[in-house]
Coordinates of C-alpha atoms in Angstrom, one line a residue:
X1 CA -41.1 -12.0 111.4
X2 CA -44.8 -12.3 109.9
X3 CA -45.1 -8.6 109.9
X4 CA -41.7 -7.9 108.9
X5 CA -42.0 -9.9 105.7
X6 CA -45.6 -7.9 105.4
X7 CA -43.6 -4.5 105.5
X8 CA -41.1 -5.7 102.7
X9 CA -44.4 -6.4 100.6
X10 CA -45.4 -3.1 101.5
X11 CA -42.8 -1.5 100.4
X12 CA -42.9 -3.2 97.1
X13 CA -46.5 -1.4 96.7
X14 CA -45.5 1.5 98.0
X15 CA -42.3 2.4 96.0
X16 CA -43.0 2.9 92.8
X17 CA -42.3 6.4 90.7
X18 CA -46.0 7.1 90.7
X19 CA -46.4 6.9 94.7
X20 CA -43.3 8.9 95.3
X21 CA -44.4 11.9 93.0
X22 CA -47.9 12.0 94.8
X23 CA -45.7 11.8 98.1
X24 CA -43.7 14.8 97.1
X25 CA -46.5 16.4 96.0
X26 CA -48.3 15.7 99.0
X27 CA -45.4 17.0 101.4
X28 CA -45.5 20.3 99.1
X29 CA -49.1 20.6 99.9
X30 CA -49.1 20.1 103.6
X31 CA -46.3 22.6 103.6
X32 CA -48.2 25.4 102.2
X33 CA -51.2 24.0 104.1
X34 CA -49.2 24.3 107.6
X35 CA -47.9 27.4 107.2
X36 CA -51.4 29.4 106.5
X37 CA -53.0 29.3 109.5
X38 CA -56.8 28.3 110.3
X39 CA -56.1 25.4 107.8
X40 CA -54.2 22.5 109.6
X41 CA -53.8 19.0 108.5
X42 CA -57.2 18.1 109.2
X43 CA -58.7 20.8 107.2
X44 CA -56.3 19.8 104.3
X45 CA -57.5 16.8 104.6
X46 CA -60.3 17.4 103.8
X47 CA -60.2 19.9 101.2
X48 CA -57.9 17.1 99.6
X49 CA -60.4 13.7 100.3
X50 CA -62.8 14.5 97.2
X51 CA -59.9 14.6 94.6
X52 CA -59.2 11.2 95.5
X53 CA -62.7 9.7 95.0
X54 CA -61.4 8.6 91.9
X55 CA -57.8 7.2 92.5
X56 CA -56.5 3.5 93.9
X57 CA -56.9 3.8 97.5
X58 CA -53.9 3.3 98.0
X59 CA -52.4 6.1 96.3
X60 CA -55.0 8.5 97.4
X61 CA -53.8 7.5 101.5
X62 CA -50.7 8.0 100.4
X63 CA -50.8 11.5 99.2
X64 CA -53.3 11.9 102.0
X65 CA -50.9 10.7 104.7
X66 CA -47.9 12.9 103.0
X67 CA -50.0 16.1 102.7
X68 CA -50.6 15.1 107.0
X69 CA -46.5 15.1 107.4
X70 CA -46.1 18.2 105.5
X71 CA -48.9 19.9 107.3
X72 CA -47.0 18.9 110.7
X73 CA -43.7 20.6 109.1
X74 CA -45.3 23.7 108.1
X75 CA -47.0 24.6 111.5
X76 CA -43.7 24.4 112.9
X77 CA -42.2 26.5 110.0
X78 CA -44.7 29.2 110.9
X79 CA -44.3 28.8 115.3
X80 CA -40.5 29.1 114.8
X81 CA -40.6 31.9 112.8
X82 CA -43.5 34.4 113.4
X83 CA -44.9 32.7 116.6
X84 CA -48.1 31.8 114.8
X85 CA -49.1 28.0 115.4
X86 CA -49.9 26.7 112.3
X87 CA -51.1 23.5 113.7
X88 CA -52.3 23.1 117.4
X89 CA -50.1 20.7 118.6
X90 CA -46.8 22.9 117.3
X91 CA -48.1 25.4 120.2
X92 CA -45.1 24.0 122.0
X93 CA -42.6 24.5 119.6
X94 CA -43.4 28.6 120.0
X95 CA -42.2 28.6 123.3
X96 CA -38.7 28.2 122.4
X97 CA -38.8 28.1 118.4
X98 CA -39.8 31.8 118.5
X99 CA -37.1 33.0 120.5
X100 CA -34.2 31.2 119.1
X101 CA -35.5 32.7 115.8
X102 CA -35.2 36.3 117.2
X103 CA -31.5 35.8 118.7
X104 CA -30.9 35.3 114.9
X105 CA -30.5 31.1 115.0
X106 CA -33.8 30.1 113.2
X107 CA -31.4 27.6 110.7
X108 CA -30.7 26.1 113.9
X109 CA -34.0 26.0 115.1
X110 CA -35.7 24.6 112.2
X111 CA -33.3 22.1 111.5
X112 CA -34.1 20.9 115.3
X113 CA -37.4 21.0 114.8
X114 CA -37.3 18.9 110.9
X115 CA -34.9 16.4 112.2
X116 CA -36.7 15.6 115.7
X117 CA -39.8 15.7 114.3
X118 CA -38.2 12.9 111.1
X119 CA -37.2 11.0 114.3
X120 CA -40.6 10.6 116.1
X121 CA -42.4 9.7 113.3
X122 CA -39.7 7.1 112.5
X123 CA -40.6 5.9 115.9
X124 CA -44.2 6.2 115.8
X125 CA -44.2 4.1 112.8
X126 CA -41.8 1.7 113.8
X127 CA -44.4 1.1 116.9
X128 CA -47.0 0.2 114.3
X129 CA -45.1 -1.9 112.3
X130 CA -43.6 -4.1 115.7
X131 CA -46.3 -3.8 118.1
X132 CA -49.5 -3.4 115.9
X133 CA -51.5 -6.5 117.5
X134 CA -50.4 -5.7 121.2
X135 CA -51.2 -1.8 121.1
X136 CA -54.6 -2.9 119.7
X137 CA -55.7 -4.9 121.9
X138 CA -54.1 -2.7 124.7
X139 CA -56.3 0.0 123.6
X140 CA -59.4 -2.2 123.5
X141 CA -59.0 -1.7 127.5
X142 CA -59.5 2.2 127.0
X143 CA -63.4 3.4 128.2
X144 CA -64.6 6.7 129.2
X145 CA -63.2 6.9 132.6
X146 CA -59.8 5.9 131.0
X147 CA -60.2 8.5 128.6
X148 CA -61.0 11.3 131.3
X149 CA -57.7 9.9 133.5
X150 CA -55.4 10.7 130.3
X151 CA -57.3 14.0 129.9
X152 CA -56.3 14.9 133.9
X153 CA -53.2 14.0 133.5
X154 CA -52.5 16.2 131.1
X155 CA -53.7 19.1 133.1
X156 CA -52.0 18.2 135.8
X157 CA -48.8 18.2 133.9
X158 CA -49.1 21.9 133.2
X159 CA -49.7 22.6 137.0
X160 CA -47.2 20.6 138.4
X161 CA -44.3 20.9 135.6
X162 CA -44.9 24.2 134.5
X163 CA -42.7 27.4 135.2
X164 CA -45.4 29.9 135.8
X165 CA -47.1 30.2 139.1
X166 CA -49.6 27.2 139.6
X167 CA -52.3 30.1 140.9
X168 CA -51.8 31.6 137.3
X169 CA -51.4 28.3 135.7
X170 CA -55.0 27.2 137.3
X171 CA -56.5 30.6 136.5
X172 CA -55.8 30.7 132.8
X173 CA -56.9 27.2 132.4
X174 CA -59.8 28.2 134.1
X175 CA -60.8 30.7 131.2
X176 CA -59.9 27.9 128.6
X177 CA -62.0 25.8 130.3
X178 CA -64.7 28.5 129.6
X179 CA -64.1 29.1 126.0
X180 CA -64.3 25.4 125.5
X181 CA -67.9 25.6 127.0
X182 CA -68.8 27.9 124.8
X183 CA -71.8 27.0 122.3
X184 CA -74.0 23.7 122.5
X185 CA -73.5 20.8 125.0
X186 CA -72.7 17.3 123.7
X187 CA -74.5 15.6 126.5
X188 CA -77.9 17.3 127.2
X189 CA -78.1 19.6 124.1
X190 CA -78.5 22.9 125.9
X191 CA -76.9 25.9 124.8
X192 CA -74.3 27.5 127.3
X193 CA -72.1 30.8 127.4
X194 CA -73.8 32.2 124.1
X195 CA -75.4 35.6 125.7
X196 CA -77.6 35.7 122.8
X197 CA -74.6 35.4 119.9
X198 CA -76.1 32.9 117.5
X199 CA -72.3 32.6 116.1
X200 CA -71.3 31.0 119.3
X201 CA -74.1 28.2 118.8
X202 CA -71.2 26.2 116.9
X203 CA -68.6 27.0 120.0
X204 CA -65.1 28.7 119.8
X205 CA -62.8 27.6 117.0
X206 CA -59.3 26.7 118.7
X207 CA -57.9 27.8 115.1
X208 CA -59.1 31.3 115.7
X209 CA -58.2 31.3 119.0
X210 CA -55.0 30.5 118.6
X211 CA -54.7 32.8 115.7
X212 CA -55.5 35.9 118.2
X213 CA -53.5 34.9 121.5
X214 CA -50.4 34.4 119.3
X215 CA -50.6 36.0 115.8
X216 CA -52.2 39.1 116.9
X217 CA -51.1 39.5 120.5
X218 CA -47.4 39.1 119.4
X219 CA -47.8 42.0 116.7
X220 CA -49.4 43.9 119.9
X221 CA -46.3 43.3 121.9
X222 CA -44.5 43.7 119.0
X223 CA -45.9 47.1 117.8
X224 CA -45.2 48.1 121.9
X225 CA -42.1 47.7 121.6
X226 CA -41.1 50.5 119.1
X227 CA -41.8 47.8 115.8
X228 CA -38.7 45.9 116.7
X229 CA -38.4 42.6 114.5
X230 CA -34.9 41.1 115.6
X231 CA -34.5 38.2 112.5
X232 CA -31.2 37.3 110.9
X233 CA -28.6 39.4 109.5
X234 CA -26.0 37.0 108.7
X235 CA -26.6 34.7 105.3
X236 CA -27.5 31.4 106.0
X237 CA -25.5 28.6 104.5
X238 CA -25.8 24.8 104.1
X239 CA -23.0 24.3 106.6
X240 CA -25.2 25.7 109.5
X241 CA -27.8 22.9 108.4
X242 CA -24.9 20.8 109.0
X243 CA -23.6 21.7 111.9
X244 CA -27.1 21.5 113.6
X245 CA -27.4 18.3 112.8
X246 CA -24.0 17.8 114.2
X247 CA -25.2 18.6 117.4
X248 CA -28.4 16.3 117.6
X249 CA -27.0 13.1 119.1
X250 CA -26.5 15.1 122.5
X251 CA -30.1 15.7 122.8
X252 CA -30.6 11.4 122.5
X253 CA -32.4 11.2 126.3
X254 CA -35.1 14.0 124.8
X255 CA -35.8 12.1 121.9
X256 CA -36.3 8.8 123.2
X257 CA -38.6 10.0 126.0
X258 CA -40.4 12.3 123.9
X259 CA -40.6 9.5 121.3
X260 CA -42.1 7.4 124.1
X261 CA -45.0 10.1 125.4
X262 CA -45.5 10.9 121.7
X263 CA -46.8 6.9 121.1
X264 CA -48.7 6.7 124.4
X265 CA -50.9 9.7 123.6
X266 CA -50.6 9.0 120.3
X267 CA -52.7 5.3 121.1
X268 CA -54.7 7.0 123.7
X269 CA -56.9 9.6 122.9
X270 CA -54.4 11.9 123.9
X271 CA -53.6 13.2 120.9
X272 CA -50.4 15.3 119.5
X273 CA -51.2 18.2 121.0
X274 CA -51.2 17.0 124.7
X275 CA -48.2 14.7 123.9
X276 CA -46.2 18.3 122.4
X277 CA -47.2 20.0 126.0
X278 CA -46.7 17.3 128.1
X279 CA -43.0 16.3 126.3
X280 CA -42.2 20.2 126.5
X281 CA -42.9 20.4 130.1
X282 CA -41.0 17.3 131.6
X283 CA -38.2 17.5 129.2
X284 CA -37.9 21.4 131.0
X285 CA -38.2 19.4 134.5
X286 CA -35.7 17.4 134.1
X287 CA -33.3 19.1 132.3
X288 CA -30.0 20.5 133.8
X289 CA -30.8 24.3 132.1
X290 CA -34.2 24.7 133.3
X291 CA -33.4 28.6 133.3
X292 CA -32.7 28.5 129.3
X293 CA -36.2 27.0 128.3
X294 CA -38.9 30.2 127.5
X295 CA -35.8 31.9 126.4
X296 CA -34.5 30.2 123.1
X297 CA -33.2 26.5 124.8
X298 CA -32.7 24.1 121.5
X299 CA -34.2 21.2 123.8
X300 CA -37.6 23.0 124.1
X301 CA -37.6 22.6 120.4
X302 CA -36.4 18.9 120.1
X303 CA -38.9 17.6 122.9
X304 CA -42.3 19.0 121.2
X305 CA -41.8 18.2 117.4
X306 CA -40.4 14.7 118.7
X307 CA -43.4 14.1 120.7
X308 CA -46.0 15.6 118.3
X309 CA -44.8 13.7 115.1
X310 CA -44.7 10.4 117.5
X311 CA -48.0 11.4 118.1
X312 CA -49.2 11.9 114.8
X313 CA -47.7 9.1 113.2
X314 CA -48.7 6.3 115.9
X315 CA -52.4 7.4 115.5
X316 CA -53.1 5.9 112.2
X317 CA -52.8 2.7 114.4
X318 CA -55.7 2.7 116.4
X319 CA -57.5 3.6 113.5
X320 CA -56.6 0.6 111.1
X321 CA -56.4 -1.7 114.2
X322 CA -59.7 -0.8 115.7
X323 CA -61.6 1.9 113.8
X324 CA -61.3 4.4 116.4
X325 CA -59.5 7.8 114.9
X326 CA -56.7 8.9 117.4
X327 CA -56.8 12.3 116.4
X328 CA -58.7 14.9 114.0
X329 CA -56.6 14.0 111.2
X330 CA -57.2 10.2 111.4
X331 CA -60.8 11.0 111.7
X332 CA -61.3 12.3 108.4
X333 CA -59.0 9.9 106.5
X334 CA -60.8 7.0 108.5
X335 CA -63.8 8.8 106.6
X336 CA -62.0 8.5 103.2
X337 CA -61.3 4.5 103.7
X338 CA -65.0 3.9 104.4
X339 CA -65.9 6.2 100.9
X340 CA -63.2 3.8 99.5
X341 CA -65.2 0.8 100.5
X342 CA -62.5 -0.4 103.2
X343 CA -64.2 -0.8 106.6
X344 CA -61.5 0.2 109.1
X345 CA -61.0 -2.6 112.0
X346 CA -58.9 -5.9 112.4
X347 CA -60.4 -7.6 109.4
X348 CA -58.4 -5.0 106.8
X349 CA -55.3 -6.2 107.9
X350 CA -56.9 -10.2 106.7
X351 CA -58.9 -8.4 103.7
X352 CA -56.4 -5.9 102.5
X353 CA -52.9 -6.4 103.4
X354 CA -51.8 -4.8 100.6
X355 CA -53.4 -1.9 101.7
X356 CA -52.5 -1.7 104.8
X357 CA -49.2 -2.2 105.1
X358 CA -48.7 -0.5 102.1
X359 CA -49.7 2.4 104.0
X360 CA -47.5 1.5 106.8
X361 CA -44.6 1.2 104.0
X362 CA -45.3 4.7 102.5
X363 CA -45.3 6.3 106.0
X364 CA -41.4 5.6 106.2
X365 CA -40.7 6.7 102.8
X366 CA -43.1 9.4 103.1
X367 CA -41.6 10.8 106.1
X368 CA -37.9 10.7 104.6
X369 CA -39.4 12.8 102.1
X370 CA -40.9 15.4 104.0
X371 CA -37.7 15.9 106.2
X372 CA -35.7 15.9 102.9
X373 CA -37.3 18.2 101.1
X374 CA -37.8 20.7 104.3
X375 CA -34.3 21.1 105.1
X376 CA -33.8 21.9 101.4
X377 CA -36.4 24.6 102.4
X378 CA -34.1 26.1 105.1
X379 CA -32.1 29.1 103.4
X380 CA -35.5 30.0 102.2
X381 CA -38.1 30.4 105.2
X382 CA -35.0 31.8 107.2
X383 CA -34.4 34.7 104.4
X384 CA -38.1 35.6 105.7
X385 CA -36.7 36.9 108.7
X386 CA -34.8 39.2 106.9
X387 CA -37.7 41.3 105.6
X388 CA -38.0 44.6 108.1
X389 CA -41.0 44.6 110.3
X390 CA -42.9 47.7 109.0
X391 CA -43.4 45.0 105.4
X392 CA -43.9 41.9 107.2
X393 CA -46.1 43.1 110.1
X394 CA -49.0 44.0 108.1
X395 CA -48.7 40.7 105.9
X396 CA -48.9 38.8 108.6
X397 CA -52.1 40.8 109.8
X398 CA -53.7 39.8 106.5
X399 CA -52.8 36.4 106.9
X400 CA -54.1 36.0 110.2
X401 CA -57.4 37.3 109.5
X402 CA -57.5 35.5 105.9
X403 CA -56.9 31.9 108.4
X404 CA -59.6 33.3 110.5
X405 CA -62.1 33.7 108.3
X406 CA -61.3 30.9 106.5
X407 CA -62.7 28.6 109.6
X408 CA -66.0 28.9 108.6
X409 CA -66.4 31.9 106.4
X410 CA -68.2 34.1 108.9
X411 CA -67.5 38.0 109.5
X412 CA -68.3 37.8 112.8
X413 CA -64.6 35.3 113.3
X414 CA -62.2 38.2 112.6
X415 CA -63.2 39.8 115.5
X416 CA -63.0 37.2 117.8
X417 CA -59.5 36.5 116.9
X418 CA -59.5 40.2 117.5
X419 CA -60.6 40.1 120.9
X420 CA -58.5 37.1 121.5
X421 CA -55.5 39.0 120.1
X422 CA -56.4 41.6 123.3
X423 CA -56.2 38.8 125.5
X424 CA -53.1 37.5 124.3
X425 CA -51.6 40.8 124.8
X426 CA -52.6 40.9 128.0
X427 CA -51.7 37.6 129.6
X428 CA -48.1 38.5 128.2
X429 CA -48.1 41.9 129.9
X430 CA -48.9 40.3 133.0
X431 CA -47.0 37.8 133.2
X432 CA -49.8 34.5 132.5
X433 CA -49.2 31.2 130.7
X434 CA -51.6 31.1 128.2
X435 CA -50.2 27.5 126.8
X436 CA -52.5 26.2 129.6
X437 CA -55.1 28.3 128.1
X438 CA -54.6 26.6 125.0
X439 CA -54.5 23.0 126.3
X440 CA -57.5 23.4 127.5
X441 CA -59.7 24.9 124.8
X442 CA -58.3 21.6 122.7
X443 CA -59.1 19.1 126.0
X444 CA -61.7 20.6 128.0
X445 CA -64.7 19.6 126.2
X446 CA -63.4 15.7 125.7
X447 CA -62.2 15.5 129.0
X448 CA -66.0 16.7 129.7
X449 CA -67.6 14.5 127.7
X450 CA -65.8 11.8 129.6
X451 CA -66.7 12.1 132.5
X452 CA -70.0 13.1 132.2
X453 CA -69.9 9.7 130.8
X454 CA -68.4 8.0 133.2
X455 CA -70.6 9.1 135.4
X456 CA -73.8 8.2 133.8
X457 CA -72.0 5.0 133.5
X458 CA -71.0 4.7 137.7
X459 CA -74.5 6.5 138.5
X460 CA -72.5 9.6 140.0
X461 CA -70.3 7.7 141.9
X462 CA -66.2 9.0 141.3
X463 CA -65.4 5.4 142.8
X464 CA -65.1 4.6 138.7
X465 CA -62.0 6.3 138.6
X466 CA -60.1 3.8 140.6
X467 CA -62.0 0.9 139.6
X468 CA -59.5 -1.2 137.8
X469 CA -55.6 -1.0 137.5
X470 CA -55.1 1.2 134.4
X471 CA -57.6 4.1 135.3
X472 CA -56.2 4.2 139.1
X473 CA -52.2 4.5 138.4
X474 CA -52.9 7.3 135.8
X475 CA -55.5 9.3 138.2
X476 CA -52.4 9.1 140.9
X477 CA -49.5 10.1 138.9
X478 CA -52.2 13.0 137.4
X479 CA -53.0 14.2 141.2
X480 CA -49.3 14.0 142.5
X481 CA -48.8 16.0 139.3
X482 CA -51.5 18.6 140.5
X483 CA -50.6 18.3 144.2
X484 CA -46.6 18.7 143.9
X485 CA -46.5 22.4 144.0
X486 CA -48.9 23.0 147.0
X487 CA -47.1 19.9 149.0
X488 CA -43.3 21.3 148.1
X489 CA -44.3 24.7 149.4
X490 CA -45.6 23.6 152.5
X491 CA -42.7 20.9 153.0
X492 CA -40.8 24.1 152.2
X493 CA -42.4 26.1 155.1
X494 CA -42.3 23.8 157.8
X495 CA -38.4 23.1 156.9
X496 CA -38.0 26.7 157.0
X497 CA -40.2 26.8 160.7
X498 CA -38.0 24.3 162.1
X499 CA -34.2 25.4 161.1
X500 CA -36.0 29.2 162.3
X501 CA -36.9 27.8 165.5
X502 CA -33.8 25.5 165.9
X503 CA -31.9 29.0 165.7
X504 CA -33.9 30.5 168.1

């Protein structure tokens, strides 16, 4: 009840004409920053933080927060309709976004994608507002080897739950693995995988890499295929918004358990991206049309933007609670509160309620917003589609490399997205996963750093991985994950061996 009557004073900071306008214009924003890729949310961010030296702190998170929802939207904008990522964690969404898209139902697909993602959010946020004390000191628990058992289990996710071949699955997160070395180590400071490049000091960008395997390599396939752009031909009209969101309620399982791995990694250090991967791939395990998903299946889209905005939204917890960013995003605005004078940890909730839950306030309204005024945006990103290849292929060749050289301003980036462009052309020819790839060149060096650190911490002994409840349950359901293909095809064999020789 205490932090229910703190929410209705939160809202009474939070909804006034002035914070509305700076969340619409904050949505507006994100938009156009989610959509142009190499920016992101957390680039946004920060281009946004120094305009709001000068504000009330609480209208300058609110615009910040609104220009992070926005963001969210438009990277899912841009994965449903040109298979370019916009934001790492709406990697996931292309899998099925893209496709439904080309079979001429990107209304559909979009509205899916705005509504689920409205609805994890709603939930993520919801979690703060009920469970804010619990989850803090839950995550209190969280140390290094903690940290490198969530990382696992992600991974193992991919090569248990995932469609491709685990041999392929293992090899391309191999090489992600490897671009994820690339440039100086956190630990011991030497360089590694550089062969002289003093660009790669820094490491890969994930932006630019993401930028080639899916921007560039599409256009490759694309361009292959005789310059064939299958969008919509019919007009799109308001009722097809409608009747979308007609058929949401059936997908209520998806939701709730992508709502549900969306706060978990959201709290952890998971993150949204790993909670969008993880979400798409059990939500394909379990589902009764596993053959649809890859191929335009409206639950591949639903389990991913549930999950991710979950994600996103329940990471602004940790943060307030405990000073510890659970993402990129939260990073940089826990930046802006220490500018602001507000030192981030359980004494701002005592100090500053007004602040805080005044933020927690604005996420709700903030969030109703953003869906709002992104469905209103329908009819006109799914007109896009209706522009012929041979215009729209070269625009989005400019726009790739303008994202890729907006990462850091450096030449030497557009061909690396380049080269990564080959390699995303290739993997699709034949026939590897490259999400696993991706996962990887977001995780590898974190999960690294972990446990490297939990070793230093256990003197090289692994025992430290199953040295408390917590860390031990999540490194078993993470190796029964990794082990479940090898073990069904060898249960497979011997069944096989013994109705062969029961024949015989």
């Amino acid at each position: 009840m205490e932090n229910f009557a703190s929410l209705l004073h939160g809202f009474g900071v939070a909804l006034t004409t002035y914070h509305v306008i700076l969340m619409m214009v904050g949505v507006l924003l994100g938009i156009l920053v989610g959509v142009l890729p190499g920016l992101g949310a957390p680039n946004g961010v920060s281009l946004l933080l120094p305009l709001t030296f000068t504000m009330d702190p609480v209208a300058a998170i609110i615009l910040l927060t609104s220009m992070y929802w926005g963001a969210l939207f438009g990277g899912s904008t841009t994965s449903i309709l040109f298979n370019i990522p916009g934001e790492p964690s709406s990697v996931a969404t292309t899998f099925d976004g893209y496709p439904m898209a080309r079979q001429g139902q990107a209304t559909q697909a979009l509205t899916l994608a705005f509504l689920s993602a409205g609805f994890g959010a709603l939930v993520g946020v919801i979690l703060i507002t009920v469970l804010s004390t619990w989850v803090a000191q839950f995550a209190l628990r969280f140390s290094s080897p903690e940290y490198f058992a969530v990382y696992f289990l992600a991974f193992a996710s991919f090569v248990g739950l995932g469609a491709a071949s685990p041999f392929k699955t293992v090899v391309s997160m191999g090489l992600g693995f490897a671009f994820a070395a690339v440039g100086m180590d956190t630990v011991s400071g030497g360089l590694r995988l550089t062969y002289g490049f003093n660009e790669l000091l820094s490491g890969i960008s994930f932006l630019i890499a993401v930028i080639g395997l899916f921007g560039i390599g599409e256009l490759m396939i694309t361009m292959e295929e005789g310059l064939r752009f299958d969008g919509i031909r019919a007009r799109v009209k308001v009722r097809d918004v409608l009747k979308t969101i007609a058929t949401l309620p059936r997908y209520w399982v998806t939701l709730l358990r992508s709502a549900a791995i969306g706060c978990w990694m959201g709290v952890t250090p998971g993150g949204p991206t790993a909670a969008s991967f993880m979400s798409y791939g059990l939500a394909k395990r379990l589902s009764r049309r596993k053959e649809g998903f890859g191929k335009g299946e409206p639950e591949g889209v639903v389990a991913p933007e549930t999950a991710d905005h979950a994600a996103g939204s329940s990471a602004i917890l940790p943060m307030l609670a405990l000073g510890v960013p659970g993402s990129a995003t939260a990073a940089v605005m826990m930046g802006g509160l220490m500018i602001w004078g507000l030192n981030p940890g359980p004494m701002l909730f005592i100090e500053r309620p007004d602040f805080v839950w005044g933020l927690i306030a604005s996420m709700y309204l903030g969030n109703i917003v953003a869906v709002l005024m992104v469905l209103a945006t329908i009819p006109l990103f799914a007109s896009i589609l209706r522009i012929p290849f041979a215009i729209i292929g070269p625009v989005i060749v400019v726009v790739c490399f303008i994202g890729a050289y907006t990462v850091a301003g450096r030449p030497f980036d557009l061909w690396l997205a380049l080269a990564f462009g080959v390699v995303g052309y290739l993997f699709k020819k034949l026939d590897y996963p490259i999400a696993p790839l991706v996962l990887a060149m977001v995780l590898g060096d974190k999960a690294e750093d972990a446990f490297r650190q939990s070793m230093i911490m256990s003197r090289g002994s692994l025992s430290i991985f199953w040295s408390n409840g917590l860390v031990t349950t999540l490194m078993l359901i993470g190796l029964a994950l990794a082990l479940g293909p090898v073990l069904s095809t060898l249960f497979g064999r011997l069944t096989k061996a013994k109705t062969s020789s029961a024949v015989a």
